[in-house]
Coordinates of C-alpha atoms and ligand atoms in Angstrom, one line a residue:
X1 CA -71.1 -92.1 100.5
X2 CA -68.7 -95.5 100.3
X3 CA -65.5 -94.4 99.1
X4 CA -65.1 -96.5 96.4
X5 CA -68.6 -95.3 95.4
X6 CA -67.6 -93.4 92.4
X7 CA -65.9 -96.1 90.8
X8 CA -65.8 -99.6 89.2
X9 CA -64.1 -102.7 90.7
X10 CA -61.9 -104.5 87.6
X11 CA -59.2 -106.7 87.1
X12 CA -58.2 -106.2 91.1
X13 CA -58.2 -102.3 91.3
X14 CA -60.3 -99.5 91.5
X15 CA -60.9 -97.5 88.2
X16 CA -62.7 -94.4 87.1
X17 CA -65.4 -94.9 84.6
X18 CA -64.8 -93.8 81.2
X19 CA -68.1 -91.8 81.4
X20 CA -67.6 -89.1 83.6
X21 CA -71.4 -89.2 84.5
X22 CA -73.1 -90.1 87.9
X23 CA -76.0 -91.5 89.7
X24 CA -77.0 -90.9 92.8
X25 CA -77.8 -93.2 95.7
X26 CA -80.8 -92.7 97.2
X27 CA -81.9 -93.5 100.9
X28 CA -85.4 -94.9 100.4
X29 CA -86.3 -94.1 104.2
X30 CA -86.0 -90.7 103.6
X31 CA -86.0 -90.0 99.8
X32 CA -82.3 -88.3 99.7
X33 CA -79.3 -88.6 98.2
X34 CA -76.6 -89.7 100.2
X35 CA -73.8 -90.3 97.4
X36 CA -72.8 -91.2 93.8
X37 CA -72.3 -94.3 91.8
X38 CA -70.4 -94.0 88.7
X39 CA -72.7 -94.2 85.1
X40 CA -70.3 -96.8 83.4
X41 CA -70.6 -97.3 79.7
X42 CA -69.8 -99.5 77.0
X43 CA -66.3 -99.0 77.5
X44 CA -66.2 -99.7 81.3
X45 CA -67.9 -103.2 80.4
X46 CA -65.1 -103.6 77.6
X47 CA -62.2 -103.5 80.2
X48 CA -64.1 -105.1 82.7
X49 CA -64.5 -108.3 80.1
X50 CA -61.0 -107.9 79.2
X51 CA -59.9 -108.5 82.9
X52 CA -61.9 -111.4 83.5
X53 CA -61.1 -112.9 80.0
X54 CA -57.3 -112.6 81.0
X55 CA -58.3 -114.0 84.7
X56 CA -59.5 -116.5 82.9
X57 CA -57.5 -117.6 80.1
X58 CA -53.9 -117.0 81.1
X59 CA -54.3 -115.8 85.2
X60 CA -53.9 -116.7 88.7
X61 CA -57.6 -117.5 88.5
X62 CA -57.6 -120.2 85.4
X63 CA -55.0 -122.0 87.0
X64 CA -56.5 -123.1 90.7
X65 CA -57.6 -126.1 91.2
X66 CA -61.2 -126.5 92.6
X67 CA -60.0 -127.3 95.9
X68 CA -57.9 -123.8 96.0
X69 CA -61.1 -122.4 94.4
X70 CA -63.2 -123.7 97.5
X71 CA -61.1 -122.2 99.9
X72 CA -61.4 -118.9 98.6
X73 CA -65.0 -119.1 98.9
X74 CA -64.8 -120.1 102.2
X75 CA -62.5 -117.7 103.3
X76 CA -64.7 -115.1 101.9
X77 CA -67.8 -116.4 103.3
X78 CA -65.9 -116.2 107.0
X79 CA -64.9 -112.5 106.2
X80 CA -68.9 -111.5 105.2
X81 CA -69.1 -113.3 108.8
X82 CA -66.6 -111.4 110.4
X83 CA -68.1 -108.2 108.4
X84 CA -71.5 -108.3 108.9
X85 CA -72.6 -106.0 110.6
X86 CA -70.9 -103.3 108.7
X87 CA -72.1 -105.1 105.1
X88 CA -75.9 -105.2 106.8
X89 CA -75.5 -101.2 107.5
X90 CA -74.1 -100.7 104.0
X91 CA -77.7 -102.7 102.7
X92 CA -79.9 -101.5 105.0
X93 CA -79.2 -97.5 104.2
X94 CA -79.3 -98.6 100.4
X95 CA -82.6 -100.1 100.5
X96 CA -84.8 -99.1 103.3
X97 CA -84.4 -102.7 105.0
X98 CA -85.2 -103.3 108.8
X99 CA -81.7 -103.7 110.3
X100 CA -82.9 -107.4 111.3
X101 CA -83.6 -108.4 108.0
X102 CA -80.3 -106.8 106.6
X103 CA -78.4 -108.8 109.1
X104 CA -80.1 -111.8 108.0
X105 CA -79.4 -111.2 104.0
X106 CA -75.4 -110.6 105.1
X107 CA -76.1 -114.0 107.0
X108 CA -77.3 -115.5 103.7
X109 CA -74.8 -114.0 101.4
X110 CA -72.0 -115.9 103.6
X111 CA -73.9 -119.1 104.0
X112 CA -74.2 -119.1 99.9
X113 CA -69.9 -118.7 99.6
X114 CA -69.9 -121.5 102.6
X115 CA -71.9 -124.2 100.4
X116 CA -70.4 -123.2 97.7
X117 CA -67.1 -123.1 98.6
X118 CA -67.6 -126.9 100.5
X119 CA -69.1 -127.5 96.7
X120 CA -66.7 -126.8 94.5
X121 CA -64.6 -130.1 94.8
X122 CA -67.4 -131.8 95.0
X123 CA -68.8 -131.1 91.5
X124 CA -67.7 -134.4 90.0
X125 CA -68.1 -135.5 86.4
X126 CA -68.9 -139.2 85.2
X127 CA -67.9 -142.1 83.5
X128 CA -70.3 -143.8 80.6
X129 CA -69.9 -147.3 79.8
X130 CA -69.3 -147.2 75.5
X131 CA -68.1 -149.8 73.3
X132 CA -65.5 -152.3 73.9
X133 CA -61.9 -150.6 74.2
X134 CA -63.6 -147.3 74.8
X135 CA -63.2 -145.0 78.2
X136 CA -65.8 -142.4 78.0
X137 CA -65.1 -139.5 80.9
X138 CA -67.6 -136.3 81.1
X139 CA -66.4 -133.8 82.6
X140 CA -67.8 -130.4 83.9
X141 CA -65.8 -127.0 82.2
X142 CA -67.2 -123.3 83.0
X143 CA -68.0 -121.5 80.3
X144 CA -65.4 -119.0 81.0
X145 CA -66.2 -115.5 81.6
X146 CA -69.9 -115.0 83.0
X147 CA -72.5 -111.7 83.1
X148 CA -74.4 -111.0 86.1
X149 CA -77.1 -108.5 86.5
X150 CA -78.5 -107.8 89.7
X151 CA -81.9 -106.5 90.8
X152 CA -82.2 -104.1 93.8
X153 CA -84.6 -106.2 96.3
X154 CA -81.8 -108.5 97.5
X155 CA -78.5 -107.0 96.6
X156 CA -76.0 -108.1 99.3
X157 CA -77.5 -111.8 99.2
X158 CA -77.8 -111.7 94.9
X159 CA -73.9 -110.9 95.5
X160 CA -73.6 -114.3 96.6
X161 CA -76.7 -116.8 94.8
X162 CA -75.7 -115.6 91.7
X163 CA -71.7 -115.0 92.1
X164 CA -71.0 -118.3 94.4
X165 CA -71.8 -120.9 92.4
X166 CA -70.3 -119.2 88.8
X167 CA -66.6 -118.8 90.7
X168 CA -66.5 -122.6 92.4
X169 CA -67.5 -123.6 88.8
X170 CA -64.1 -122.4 87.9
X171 CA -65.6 -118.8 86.0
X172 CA -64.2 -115.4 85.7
X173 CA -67.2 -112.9 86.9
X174 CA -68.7 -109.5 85.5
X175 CA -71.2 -108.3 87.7
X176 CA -73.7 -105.2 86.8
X177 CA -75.5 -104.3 90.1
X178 CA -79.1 -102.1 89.9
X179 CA -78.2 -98.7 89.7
X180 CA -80.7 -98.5 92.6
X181 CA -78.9 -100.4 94.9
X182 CA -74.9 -101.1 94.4
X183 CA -73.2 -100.1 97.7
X184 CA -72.9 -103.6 99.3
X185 CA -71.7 -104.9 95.6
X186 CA -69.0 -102.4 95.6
X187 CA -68.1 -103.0 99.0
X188 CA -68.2 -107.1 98.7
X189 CA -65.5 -106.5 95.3
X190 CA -63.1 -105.0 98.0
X191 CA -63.8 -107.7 100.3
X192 CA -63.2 -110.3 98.0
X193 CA -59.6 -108.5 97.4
X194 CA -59.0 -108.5 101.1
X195 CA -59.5 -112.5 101.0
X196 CA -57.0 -113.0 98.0
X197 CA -59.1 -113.7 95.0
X198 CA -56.8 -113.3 91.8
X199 CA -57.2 -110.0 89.9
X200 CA -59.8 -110.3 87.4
X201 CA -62.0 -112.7 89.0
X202 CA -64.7 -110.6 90.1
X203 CA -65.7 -107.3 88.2
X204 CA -68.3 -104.9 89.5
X205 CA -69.3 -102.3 86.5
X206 CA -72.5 -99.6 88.2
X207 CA -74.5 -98.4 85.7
X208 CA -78.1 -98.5 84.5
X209 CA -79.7 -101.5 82.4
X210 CA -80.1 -99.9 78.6
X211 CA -76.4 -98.4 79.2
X212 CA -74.1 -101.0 81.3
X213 CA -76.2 -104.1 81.2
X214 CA -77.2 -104.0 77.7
X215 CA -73.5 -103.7 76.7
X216 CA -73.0 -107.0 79.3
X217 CA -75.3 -108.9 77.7
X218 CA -74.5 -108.5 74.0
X219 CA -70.3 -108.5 74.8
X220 CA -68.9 -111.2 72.3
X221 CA -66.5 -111.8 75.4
X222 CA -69.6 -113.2 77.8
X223 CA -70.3 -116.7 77.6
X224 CA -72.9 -116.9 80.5
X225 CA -75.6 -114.6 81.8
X226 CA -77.3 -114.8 85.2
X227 CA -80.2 -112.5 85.4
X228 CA -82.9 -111.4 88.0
X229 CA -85.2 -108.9 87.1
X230 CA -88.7 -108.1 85.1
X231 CA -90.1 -110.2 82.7
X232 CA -89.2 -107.7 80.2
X233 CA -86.1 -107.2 80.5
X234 CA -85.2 -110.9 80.7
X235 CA -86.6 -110.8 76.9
X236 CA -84.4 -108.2 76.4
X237 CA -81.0 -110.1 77.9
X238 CA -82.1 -113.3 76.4
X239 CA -82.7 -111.6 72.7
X240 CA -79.0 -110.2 73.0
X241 CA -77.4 -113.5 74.8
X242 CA -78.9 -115.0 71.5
X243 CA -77.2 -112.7 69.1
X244 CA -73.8 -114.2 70.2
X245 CA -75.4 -117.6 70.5
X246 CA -75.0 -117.9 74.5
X247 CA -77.3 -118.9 77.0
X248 CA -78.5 -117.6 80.5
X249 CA -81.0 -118.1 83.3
X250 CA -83.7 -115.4 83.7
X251 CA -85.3 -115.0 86.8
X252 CA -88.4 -113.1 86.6
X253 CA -90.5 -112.9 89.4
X254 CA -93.8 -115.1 90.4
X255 CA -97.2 -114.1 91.5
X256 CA -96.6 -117.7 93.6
X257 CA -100.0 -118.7 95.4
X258 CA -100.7 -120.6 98.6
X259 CA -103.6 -122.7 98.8
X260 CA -105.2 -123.3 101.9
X261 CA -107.6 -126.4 102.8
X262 CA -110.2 -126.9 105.1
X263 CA -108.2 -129.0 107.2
X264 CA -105.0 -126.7 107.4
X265 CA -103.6 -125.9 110.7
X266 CA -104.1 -122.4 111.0
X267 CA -102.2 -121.7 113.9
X268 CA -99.3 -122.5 112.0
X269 CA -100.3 -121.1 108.7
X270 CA -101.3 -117.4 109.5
X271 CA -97.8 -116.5 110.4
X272 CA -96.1 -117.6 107.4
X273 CA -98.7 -116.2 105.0
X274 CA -98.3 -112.7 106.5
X275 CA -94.2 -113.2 106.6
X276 CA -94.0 -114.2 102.6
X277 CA -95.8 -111.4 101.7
X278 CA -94.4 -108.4 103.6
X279 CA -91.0 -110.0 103.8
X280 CA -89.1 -107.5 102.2
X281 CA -92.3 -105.3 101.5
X282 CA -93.2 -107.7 99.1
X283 CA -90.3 -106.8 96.8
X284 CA -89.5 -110.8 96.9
X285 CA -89.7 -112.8 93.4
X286 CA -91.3 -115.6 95.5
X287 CA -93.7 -113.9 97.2
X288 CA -96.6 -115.6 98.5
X289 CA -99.1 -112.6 96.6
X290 CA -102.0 -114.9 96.2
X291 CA -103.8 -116.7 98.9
X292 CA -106.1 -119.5 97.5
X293 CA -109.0 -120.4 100.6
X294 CA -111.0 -123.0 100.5
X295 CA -114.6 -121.3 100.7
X296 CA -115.5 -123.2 103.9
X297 CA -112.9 -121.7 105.8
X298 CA -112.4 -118.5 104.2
X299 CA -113.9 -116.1 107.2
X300 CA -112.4 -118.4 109.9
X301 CA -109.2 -117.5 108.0
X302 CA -109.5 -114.3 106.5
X303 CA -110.4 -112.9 110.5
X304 CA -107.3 -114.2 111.4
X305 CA -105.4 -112.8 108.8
X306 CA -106.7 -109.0 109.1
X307 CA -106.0 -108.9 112.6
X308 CA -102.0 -110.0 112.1
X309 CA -101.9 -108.0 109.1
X310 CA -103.0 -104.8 110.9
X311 CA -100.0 -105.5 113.4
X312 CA -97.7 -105.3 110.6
X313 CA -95.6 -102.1 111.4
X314 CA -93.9 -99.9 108.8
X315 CA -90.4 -98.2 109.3
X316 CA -87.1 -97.0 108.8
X317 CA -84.0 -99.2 109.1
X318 CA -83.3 -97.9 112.3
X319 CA -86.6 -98.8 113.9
X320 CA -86.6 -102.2 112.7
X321 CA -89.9 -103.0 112.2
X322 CA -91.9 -105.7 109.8
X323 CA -90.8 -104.2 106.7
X324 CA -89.4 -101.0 105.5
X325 CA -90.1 -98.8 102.6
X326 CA -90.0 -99.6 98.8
X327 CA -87.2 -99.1 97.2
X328 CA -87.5 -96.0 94.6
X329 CA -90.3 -93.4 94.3
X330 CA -91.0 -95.1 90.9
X331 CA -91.8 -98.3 92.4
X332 CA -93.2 -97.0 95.4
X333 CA -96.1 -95.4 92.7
X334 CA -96.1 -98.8 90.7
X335 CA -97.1 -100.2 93.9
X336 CA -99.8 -97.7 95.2
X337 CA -101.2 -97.6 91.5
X338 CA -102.4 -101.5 92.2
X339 CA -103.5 -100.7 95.7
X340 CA -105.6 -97.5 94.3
X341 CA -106.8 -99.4 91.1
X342 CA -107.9 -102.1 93.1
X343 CA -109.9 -99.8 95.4
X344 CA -111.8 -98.3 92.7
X345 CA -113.0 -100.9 91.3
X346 CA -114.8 -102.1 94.5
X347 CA -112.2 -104.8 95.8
X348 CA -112.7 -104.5 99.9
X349 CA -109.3 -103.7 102.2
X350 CA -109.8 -106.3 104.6
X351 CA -107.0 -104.6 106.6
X352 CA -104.1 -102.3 106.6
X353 CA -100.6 -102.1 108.4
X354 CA -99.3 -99.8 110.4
X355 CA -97.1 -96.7 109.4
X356 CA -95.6 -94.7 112.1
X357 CA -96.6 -91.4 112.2
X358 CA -93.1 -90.7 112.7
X359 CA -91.5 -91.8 109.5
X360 CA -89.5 -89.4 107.4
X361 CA -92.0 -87.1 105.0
X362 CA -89.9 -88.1 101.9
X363 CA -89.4 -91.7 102.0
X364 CA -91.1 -94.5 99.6
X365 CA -93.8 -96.3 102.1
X366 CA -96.8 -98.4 101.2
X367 CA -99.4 -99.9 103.5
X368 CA -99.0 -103.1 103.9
X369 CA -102.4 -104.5 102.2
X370 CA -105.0 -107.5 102.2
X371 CA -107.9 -107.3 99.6
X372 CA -110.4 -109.9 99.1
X373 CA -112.4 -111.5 98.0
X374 CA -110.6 -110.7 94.6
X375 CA -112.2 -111.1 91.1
X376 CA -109.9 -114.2 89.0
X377 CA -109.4 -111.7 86.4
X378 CA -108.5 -109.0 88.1
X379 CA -104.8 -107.2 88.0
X380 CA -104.1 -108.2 91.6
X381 CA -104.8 -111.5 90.8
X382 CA -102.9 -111.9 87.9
X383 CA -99.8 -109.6 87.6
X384 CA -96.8 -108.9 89.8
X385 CA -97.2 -106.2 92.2
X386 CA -93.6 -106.4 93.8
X387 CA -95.2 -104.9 96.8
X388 CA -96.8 -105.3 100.7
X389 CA -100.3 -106.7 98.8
X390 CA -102.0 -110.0 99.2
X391 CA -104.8 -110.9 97.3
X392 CA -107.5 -113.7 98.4
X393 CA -109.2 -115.8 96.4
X394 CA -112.1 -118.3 97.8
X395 CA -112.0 -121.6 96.0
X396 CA -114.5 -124.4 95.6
X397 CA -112.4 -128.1 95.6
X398 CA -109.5 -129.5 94.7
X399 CA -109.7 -129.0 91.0
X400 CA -111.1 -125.6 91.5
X401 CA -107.9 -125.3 93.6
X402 CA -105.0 -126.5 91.1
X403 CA -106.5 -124.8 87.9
X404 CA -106.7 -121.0 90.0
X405 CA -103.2 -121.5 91.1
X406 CA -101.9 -122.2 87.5
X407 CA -104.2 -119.5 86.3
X408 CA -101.1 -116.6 85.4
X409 CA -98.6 -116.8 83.0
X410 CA -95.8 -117.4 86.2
X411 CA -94.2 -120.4 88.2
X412 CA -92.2 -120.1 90.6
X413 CA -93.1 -121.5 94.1
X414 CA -96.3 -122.4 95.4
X415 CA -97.6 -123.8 99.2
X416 CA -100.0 -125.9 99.8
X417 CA -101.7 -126.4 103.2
X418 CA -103.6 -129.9 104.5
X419 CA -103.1 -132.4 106.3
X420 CA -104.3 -135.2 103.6
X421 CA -101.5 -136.7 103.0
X422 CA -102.5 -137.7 99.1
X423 CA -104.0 -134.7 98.2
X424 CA -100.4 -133.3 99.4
X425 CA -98.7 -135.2 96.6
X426 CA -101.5 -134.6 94.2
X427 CA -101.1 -131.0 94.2
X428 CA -97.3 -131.1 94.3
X429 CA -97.6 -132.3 91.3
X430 CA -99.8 -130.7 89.8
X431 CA -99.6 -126.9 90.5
X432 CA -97.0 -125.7 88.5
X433 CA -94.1 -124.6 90.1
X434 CA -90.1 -124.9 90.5
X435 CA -90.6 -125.0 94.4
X436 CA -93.5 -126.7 95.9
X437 CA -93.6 -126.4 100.0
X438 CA -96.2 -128.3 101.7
X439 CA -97.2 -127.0 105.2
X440 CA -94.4 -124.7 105.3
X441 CA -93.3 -121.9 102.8
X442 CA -89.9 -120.3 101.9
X443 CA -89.6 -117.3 100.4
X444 CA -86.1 -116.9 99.4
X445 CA -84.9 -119.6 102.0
X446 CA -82.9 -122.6 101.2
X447 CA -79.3 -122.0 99.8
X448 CA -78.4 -126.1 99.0
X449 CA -82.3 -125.9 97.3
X450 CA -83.2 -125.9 93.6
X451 CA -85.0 -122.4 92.4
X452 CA -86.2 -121.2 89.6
X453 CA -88.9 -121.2 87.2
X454 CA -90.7 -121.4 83.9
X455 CA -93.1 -119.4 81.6
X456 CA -93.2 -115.6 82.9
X457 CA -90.9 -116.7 85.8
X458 CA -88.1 -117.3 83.6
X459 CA -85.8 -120.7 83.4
X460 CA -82.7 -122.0 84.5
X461 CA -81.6 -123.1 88.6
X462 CA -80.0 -121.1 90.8
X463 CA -78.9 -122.3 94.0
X464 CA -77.8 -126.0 94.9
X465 CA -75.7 -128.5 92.8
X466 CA -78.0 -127.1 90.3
X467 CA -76.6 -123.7 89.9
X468 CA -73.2 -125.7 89.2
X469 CA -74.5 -127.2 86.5
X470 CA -76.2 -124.0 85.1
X471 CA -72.8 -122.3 85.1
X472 CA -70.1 -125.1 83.2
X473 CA -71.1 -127.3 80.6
X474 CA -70.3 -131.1 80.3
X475 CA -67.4 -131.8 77.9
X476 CA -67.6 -135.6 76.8
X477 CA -64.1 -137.3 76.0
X478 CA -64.0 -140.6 74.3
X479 CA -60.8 -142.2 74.3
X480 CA -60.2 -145.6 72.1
X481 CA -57.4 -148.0 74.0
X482 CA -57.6 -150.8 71.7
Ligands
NAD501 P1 -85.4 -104.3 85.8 O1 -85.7 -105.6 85.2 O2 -85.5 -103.1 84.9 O3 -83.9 -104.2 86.3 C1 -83.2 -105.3 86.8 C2 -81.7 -105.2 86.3 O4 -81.7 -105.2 84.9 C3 -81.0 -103.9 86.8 O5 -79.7 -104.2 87.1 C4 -81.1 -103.1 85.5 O6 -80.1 -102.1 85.4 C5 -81.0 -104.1 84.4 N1 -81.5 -103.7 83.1 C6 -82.6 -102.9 82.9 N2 -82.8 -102.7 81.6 C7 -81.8 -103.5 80.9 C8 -81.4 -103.7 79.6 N3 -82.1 -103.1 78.6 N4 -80.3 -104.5 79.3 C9 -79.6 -105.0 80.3 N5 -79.9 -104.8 81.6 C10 -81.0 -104.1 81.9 O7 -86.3 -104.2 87.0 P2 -86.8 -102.8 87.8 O8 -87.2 -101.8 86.9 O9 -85.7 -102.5 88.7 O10 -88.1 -103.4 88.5 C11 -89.3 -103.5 87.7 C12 -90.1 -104.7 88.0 O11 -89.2 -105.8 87.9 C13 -90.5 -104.8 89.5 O12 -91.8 -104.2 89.7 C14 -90.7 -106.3 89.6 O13 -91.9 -106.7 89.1 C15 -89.6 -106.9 88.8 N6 -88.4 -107.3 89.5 C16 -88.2 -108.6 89.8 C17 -87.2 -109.0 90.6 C18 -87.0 -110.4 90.9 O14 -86.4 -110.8 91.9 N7 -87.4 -111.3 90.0 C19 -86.3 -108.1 91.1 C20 -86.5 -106.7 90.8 C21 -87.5 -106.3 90.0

């Protein structure tokens, strides 16, 4: 149990939540409790607002300039550096995570505070030539004091896409972690104290969504929300964000395809399809859960693929294999529903991954899992599984190609594999998509990169200059001189 664990991060100090109700945290490797988060309310949120609005209105906080801003970020990103291994422990116990792949999200989390906090200068307005005698400036303002709620697949790195770029913007933040996984978030608020970020700055409020997110979302003192979660609750956030007339990004998961050609390089290929979908056991928005195959090649390919994907091993933190367990019983039975459902109805397991026979009885694993050839319209073709499941579907030609992958309601990322140089820019541009890899794929990867997406997948950017913009909005100042 972290000793902070019981209580919420605000306005620079630990406080007790106002509800005196609990949940607990639960090791997904082995299925038990190992400590308490506290079951904020309405109230909690209300202080925690009230912290960041005075951060932001009349503190320490309102008043740096972006280059004091930037350092900060910096500084923090050097002490997730110096921290890492303990914040990677912290992650890893929380979610299940292979040790590896914790270190690597801790890795993440203080490259986003780097480029952000090298960014925050950087972030320049413009000037807009107007009528004679006119100066026309437009500058970039945050919109004050911003919401975050977190999923539970990539906490400790969520910590930074999401908070990073709303701080070097210049915004006061309330963060709602996922009641499933909010140790590293409650660790990273103390960090962030450590480093010497003004009281009121960052706020960490645990809870669950109806309860502490819900009362994020609809707080009149929110001007912003960032979320990453399900489809349906991004309706929810946005439905509240427009009762007080603000604005957020919502992103929402993908069922993002790769779409392999006749004259891929395979050798290359194979490992990269296997990695985006196990990465994480599947529990990654961008995913690659769809594997579009050229019929011509589809045994050639699909041989290769079962044998890697039966080397895929399963396991506890500790034994850092490929991928660890899903994250709560609930999703853990989400997840084997597909696989079951998908079984019955005739859909062949080309191959399985390995799970130790010596895993803990009472933790959350799947089989890693590779089905095909899948029917178009079935639910492993279409819907989210946010699990260790890749679904393969033979196509015909090019157009056969583009109009499968756009074939679900999400868009995300998408990879495409050939060597033809045109068809490369053909497809980029037509399979939709907010990232587009060719001969390469990255799910997750690429902090200075654009990411989001549109329909089911939600809308807004994260990472990059374009997070930046997503978080301030342009203030245009006309100034006559005649
Ligand atoms: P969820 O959408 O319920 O939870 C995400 C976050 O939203 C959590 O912090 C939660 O507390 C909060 N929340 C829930 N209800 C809320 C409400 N009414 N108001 C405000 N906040 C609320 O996701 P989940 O149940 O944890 O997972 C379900 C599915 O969501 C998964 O199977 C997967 O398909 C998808 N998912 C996607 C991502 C992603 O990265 N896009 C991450 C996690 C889950």
């Amino acid at each position: 149990m972290t000793e902070a664990s019981m209580r919420n991060f605000i306005g620079g100090d630990w406080h007790e939540a106002k509800t005196a109700d609990s949940l607990p945290m639960i090791d997904p490797s082995t299925g038990e409790a190992y400590g308490e988060i506290a079951d904020s309310g309405e109230r909690d949120i209300d202080r925690a607002v009230a912290a960041a609005r005075q951060a932001f209105d009349e503190g320490a906080w309102g008043r740096l300039t972006a280059t004091e801003r930037g350092r900060l970020l910096t500084r923090f990103a050097d002490a997730v550096a110096a921290n890492a291994d303990e914040i990677a422990g912290i992650e890893a116990r929380d979610t299940g995570k292979p040790m590896r792949v914790a270190r690597a999200d801790a890795a993440a989390l203080a490259r986003y505070f780097e480029f952000y906090g090298g960014a925050a200068d950087k972030f320049h307005g413009e000037t807009i030539p107007y009528l004679d005698g006119h100066h026309v400036a437009v500058i970039n303002e945050p919109h004050g004091v911003t919401g975050h709620i977190l999923p539970w697949n990539y906490p400790a790195q969520m910590f930074g896409r999401t908070l990073a770029p709303a701080l070097a913007a210049g915004n006061a933040t309330v963060l709602k972690p996922a009641e499933d996984a909010s140790a590293s978030a409650l660790r990273l608020a103390a960090l962030a104290a450590e480093v010497g970020f003004p009281a009121g700055a960052i706020n960490v409020v645990t809870g669950r969504g109806a309860t502490a997110g819900a009362a994020l979302a609809s707080h009149p003192g929110v001007d912003f929300v960032s979320f990453t979660g399900s489809p349906e609750v991004g309706q929810i956030i946005q439905k509240l964000c427009a009762d007080h007339y603000i604005t957020c990004t919502l992103e929402l998961g993908g069922k993002s395809p790769q779409i392999v050609f006749a004259d891929a390089d395979l050798n290359r290929a194979v490992p990269v399809i296997v990695n985006a979908i196990v990465q994480n056991s599947g529990q990654t928005c961008s995913a690659g859960s769809r594997l579009l195959v050229e019929r011509s090649i589809h045994d050639a390919l699909v041989e290769r693929l079962a044998d890697a994907f039966a080397r895929v091993r399963v396991g506890t933190p500790a034994m850092d294999a490929d991928c660890g367990p899903i994250i709560t019983a609930k999703q853990q039975a989400r997840v084997q529903s597909f696989i079951d459902r998908a079984r019955s109805d005739g859909i062949p397991v080309l191959a399985q991954g390995r799970l130790d026979p010596a895993l803990p009885a009472g933790g959350f694993f799947v089989a890693p899992t590779l089905f095909g050839a899948v029917p178009r319209d079935h639910a492993i073709a279409r819907e989210e599984v946010f699990g260790p499941v890749l679904s393969i579907l033979p196509f015909d030609d090019e157009a056969d190609a583009v109009a499968l992958a756009n074939a679900t309601d999400y868009a995300l990322v998408a990879a495409v594999w050939t060597r033809d140089g045109g068809r490369q820019m053909r497809l980029a541009k037509r399979v939709r998509a907010g990232q587009l890899f060719v001969n390469c794929y990255g799910a997750g990867a690429g902090i200075e990169l654009p990411f989001g997406g549109s329909g089911k997948s939600g809308h807004g950017r994260e990472k990059g200059f374009a997070a930046l913009h997503d978080f301030s909005k342009t203030k245009t100042i006309v100034i006559d001189h005649r």
